[in-house]
PDB file of C-alpha atoms in Angstrom:
ATOM      1  CA  MET K   1      -6.675  73.139 -42.572  1.00  0.00           C
ATOM      2  CA  PRO K   2     -10.322  72.958 -42.829  1.00  0.00           C
ATOM      3  CA  ARG K   3     -12.361  76.374 -43.128  1.00  0.00           C
ATOM      4  CA  VAL K   4     -15.307  75.457 -40.028  1.00  0.00           C
ATOM      5  CA  ARG K   5     -18.552  75.649 -40.832  1.00  0.00           C
ATOM      6  CA  ARG K   6     -21.081  78.266 -38.596  1.00  0.00           C
ATOM      7  CA  ASP K   7     -24.148  78.700 -41.322  1.00  0.00           C
ATOM      8  CA  ASP K   8     -24.813  75.189 -41.829  1.00  0.00           C
ATOM      9  CA  THR K   9     -27.559  74.726 -40.422  1.00  0.00           C
ATOM     10  CA  ALA K  10     -31.417  75.922 -41.398  1.00  0.00           C
ATOM     11  CA  ASP K  11     -34.326  76.189 -38.078  1.00  0.00           C
ATOM     12  CA  ALA K  12     -38.196  76.397 -39.144  1.00  0.00           C
ATOM     13  CA  ASP K  13     -38.569  79.765 -37.735  1.00  0.00           C
ATOM     14  CA  GLU K  14     -36.275  80.497 -41.350  1.00  0.00           C
ATOM     15  CA  LEU K  15     -37.891  77.705 -43.797  1.00  0.00           C
ATOM     16  CA  LEU K  16     -41.171  79.078 -42.565  1.00  0.00           C
ATOM     17  CA  ALA K  17     -40.107  83.481 -42.956  1.00  0.00           C
ATOM     18  CA  ARG K  18     -39.234  81.981 -46.291  1.00  0.00           C
ATOM     19  CA  LEU K  19     -42.095  79.295 -47.994  1.00  0.00           C
ATOM     20  CA  ASP K  20     -42.619  81.219 -50.712  1.00  0.00           C
ATOM     21  CA  ASP K  21     -39.242  81.957 -51.468  1.00  0.00           C
ATOM     22  CA  PRO K  22     -37.710  80.920 -55.087  1.00  0.00           C
ATOM     23  CA  GLU K  23     -34.039  81.801 -54.119  1.00  0.00           C
ATOM     24  CA  LEU K  24     -34.498  77.860 -51.354  1.00  0.00           C
ATOM     25  CA  VAL K  25     -35.052  75.287 -52.381  1.00  0.00           C
ATOM     26  CA  LEU K  26     -36.076  72.280 -49.516  1.00  0.00           C
ATOM     27  CA  PHE K  27     -35.398  68.710 -50.296  1.00  0.00           C
ATOM     28  CA  ASP K  28     -37.710  66.480 -48.152  1.00  0.00           C
ATOM     29  CA  ALA K  29     -35.069  63.201 -48.248  1.00  0.00           C
ATOM     30  CA  ARG K  30     -37.196  60.872 -46.465  1.00  0.00           C
ATOM     31  CA  ALA K  31     -39.634  58.035 -49.130  1.00  0.00           C
ATOM     32  CA  PRO K  32     -41.381  58.943 -50.915  1.00  0.00           C
ATOM     33  CA  GLU K  33     -45.316  57.979 -49.329  1.00  0.00           C
ATOM     34  CA  ARG K  34     -43.977  60.325 -46.293  1.00  0.00           C
ATOM     35  CA  PHE K  35     -42.724  63.072 -48.793  1.00  0.00           C
ATOM     36  CA  ARG K  36     -46.724  62.810 -50.196  1.00  0.00           C
ATOM     37  CA  GLY K  37     -48.451  62.031 -47.173  1.00  0.00           C
ATOM     38  CA  GLU K  38     -49.791  58.639 -46.933  1.00  0.00           C
ATOM     39  CA  VAL K  39     -47.590  57.321 -43.914  1.00  0.00           C
ATOM     40  CA  GLU K  40     -46.229  58.811 -41.408  1.00  0.00           C
ATOM     41  CA  PRO K  41     -44.607  56.183 -38.591  1.00  0.00           C
ATOM     42  CA  LEU K  42     -43.175  57.972 -35.618  1.00  0.00           C
ATOM     43  CA  GLU K  43     -45.458  62.074 -35.758  1.00  0.00           C
ATOM     44  CA  LYS K  44     -49.132  62.302 -35.285  1.00  0.00           C
ATOM     45  CA  ILE K  45     -48.689  64.441 -38.188  1.00  0.00           C
ATOM     46  CA  ALA K  46     -48.180  63.530 -42.390  1.00  0.00           C
ATOM     47  CA  GLY K  47     -47.024  65.542 -45.188  1.00  0.00           C
ATOM     48  CA  ARG K  48     -44.501  67.783 -46.257  1.00  0.00           C
ATOM     49  CA  ILE K  49     -42.919  71.184 -45.610  1.00  0.00           C
ATOM     50  CA  PRO K  50     -44.748  73.320 -48.441  1.00  0.00           C
ATOM     51  CA  GLY K  51     -42.788  73.428 -51.312  1.00  0.00           C
ATOM     52  CA  ALA K  52     -40.667  71.155 -50.767  1.00  0.00           C
ATOM     53  CA  ARG K  53     -39.281  68.646 -53.325  1.00  0.00           C
ATOM     54  CA  ASN K  54     -38.587  65.122 -52.501  1.00  0.00           C
ATOM     55  CA  ALA K  55     -35.067  63.787 -52.184  1.00  0.00           C
ATOM     56  CA  PHE K  56     -35.173  60.353 -51.792  1.00  0.00           C
ATOM     57  CA  PHE K  57     -32.132  59.977 -49.604  1.00  0.00           C
ATOM     58  CA  GLU K  58     -31.811  56.043 -51.113  1.00  0.00           C
ATOM     59  CA  GLN K  59     -31.833  56.842 -54.435  1.00  0.00           C
ATOM     60  CA  PRO K  60     -29.241  59.855 -56.311  1.00  0.00           C
ATOM     61  CA  LEU K  61     -30.182  63.431 -56.178  1.00  0.00           C
ATOM     62  CA  PRO K  62     -32.765  64.632 -58.655  1.00  0.00           C
ATOM     63  CA  ASP K  63     -31.445  66.188 -61.740  1.00  0.00           C
ATOM     64  CA  GLY K  64     -30.699  69.989 -61.609  1.00  0.00           C
ATOM     65  CA  ALA K  65     -30.202  69.429 -57.724  1.00  0.00           C
ATOM     66  CA  ALA K  66     -26.801  71.340 -57.054  1.00  0.00           C
ATOM     67  CA  ASP K  67     -27.641  74.561 -59.791  1.00  0.00           C
ATOM     68  CA  ALA K  68     -30.751  75.760 -57.115  1.00  0.00           C
ATOM     69  CA  ALA K  69     -29.561  78.928 -55.550  1.00  0.00           C
ATOM     70  CA  GLU K  70     -29.879  77.930 -51.691  1.00  0.00           C
ATOM     71  CA  LEU K  71     -30.462  74.295 -50.657  1.00  0.00           C
ATOM     72  CA  VAL K  72     -31.959  72.911 -46.985  1.00  0.00           C
ATOM     73  CA  VAL K  73     -32.481  69.442 -46.823  1.00  0.00           C
ATOM     74  CA  TYR K  74     -34.191  68.090 -43.781  1.00  0.00           C
ATOM     75  CA  CYS K  75     -36.260  64.438 -43.527  1.00  0.00           C
ATOM     76  CA  GLY K  76     -38.021  62.853 -39.889  1.00  0.00           C
ATOM     77  CA  SER K  77     -35.500  64.090 -37.078  1.00  0.00           C
ATOM     78  CA  GLY K  78     -32.399  65.293 -39.289  1.00  0.00           C
ATOM     79  CA  VAL K  79     -30.606  62.031 -39.612  1.00  0.00           C
ATOM     80  CA  THR K  80     -30.768  60.687 -43.127  1.00  0.00           C
ATOM     81  CA  ALA K  81     -30.818  64.348 -44.746  1.00  0.00           C
ATOM     82  CA  CYS K  82     -27.416  64.001 -43.308  1.00  0.00           C
ATOM     83  CA  VAL K  83     -26.825  61.651 -46.794  1.00  0.00           C
ATOM     84  CA  GLN K  84     -27.746  63.970 -48.840  1.00  0.00           C
ATOM     85  CA  VAL K  85     -26.155  67.206 -48.131  1.00  0.00           C
ATOM     86  CA  GLN K  86     -23.334  64.658 -48.065  1.00  0.00           C
ATOM     87  CA  ARG K  87     -23.874  63.906 -51.663  1.00  0.00           C
ATOM     88  CA  LEU K  88     -24.387  67.681 -52.603  1.00  0.00           C
ATOM     89  CA  VAL K  89     -21.293  68.161 -50.460  1.00  0.00           C
ATOM     90  CA  LEU K  90     -19.684  66.029 -53.444  1.00  0.00           C
ATOM     91  CA  ALA K  91     -21.478  67.521 -56.136  1.00  0.00           C
ATOM     92  CA  GLY K  92     -19.607  70.558 -55.295  1.00  0.00           C
ATOM     93  CA  ARG K  93     -22.748  72.331 -53.031  1.00  0.00           C
ATOM     94  CA  GLU K  94     -20.585  73.042 -49.682  1.00  0.00           C
ATOM     95  CA  ASP K  95     -23.414  75.644 -48.600  1.00  0.00           C
ATOM     96  CA  ALA K  96     -25.790  72.822 -48.649  1.00  0.00           C
ATOM     97  CA  ARG K  97     -27.296  73.049 -44.835  1.00  0.00           C
ATOM     98  CA  LEU K  98     -29.885  71.000 -42.901  1.00  0.00           C
ATOM     99  CA  TYR K  99     -32.856  71.783 -40.988  1.00  0.00           C
ATOM    100  CA  PRO K 100     -31.526  69.359 -37.981  1.00  0.00           C
ATOM    101  CA  GLY K 101     -35.318  69.675 -35.973  1.00  0.00           C
ATOM    102  CA  SER K 102     -36.612  67.892 -39.582  1.00  0.00           C
ATOM    103  CA  TRP K 103     -40.345  66.571 -39.235  1.00  0.00           C
ATOM    104  CA  SER K 104     -40.163  66.141 -36.072  1.00  0.00           C
ATOM    105  CA  ASP K 105     -39.617  69.344 -35.170  1.00  0.00           C
ATOM    106  CA  TRP K 106     -42.400  71.617 -38.039  1.00  0.00           C
ATOM    107  CA  SER K 107     -45.238  69.048 -37.616  1.00  0.00           C
ATOM    108  CA  THR K 108     -45.736  69.751 -33.561  1.00  0.00           C
ATOM    109  CA  ARG K 109     -44.661  73.176 -33.792  1.00  0.00           C
ATOM    110  CA  GLY K 110     -48.355  73.333 -36.093  1.00  0.00           C
ATOM    111  CA  LEU K 111     -46.487  75.324 -39.484  1.00  0.00           C
ATOM    112  CA  PRO K 112     -48.133  74.588 -42.841  1.00  0.00           C
ATOM    113  CA  VAL K 113     -48.277  70.757 -43.987  1.00  0.00           C
ATOM    114  CA  GLU K 114     -48.598  69.983 -47.483  1.00  0.00           C
ATOM    115  CA  ARG K 115     -49.750  66.491 -48.795  1.00  0.00           C
ATOM    116  CA  GLY K 116     -50.134  65.184 -52.167  1.00  0.00           C
TER     117      GLY K 116
END
């Protein structure tokens, strides 16, 4: 019988509290231009969660992605990030988590934003 996980998501409060935590790696699964904050077709604010690394869902995982201590993946609305979470699981990281609110949630809360 498969193990049911109850710790497979992260929320904005946890991520905000842990922005400077070197043990936590955030992957942004959106297109590189959205990650950099050059365009944002859906939300009023462009950018990314500070410290996040781009892991565009249409490309393979970045080198060393499965080696991070803790992994949380987000995208625009929590849907395409699931592709990267699944890739992480297939790479042996069954502890990878999803931030389901993703950029839509983060950007509407007025939380810190990084661009460039």
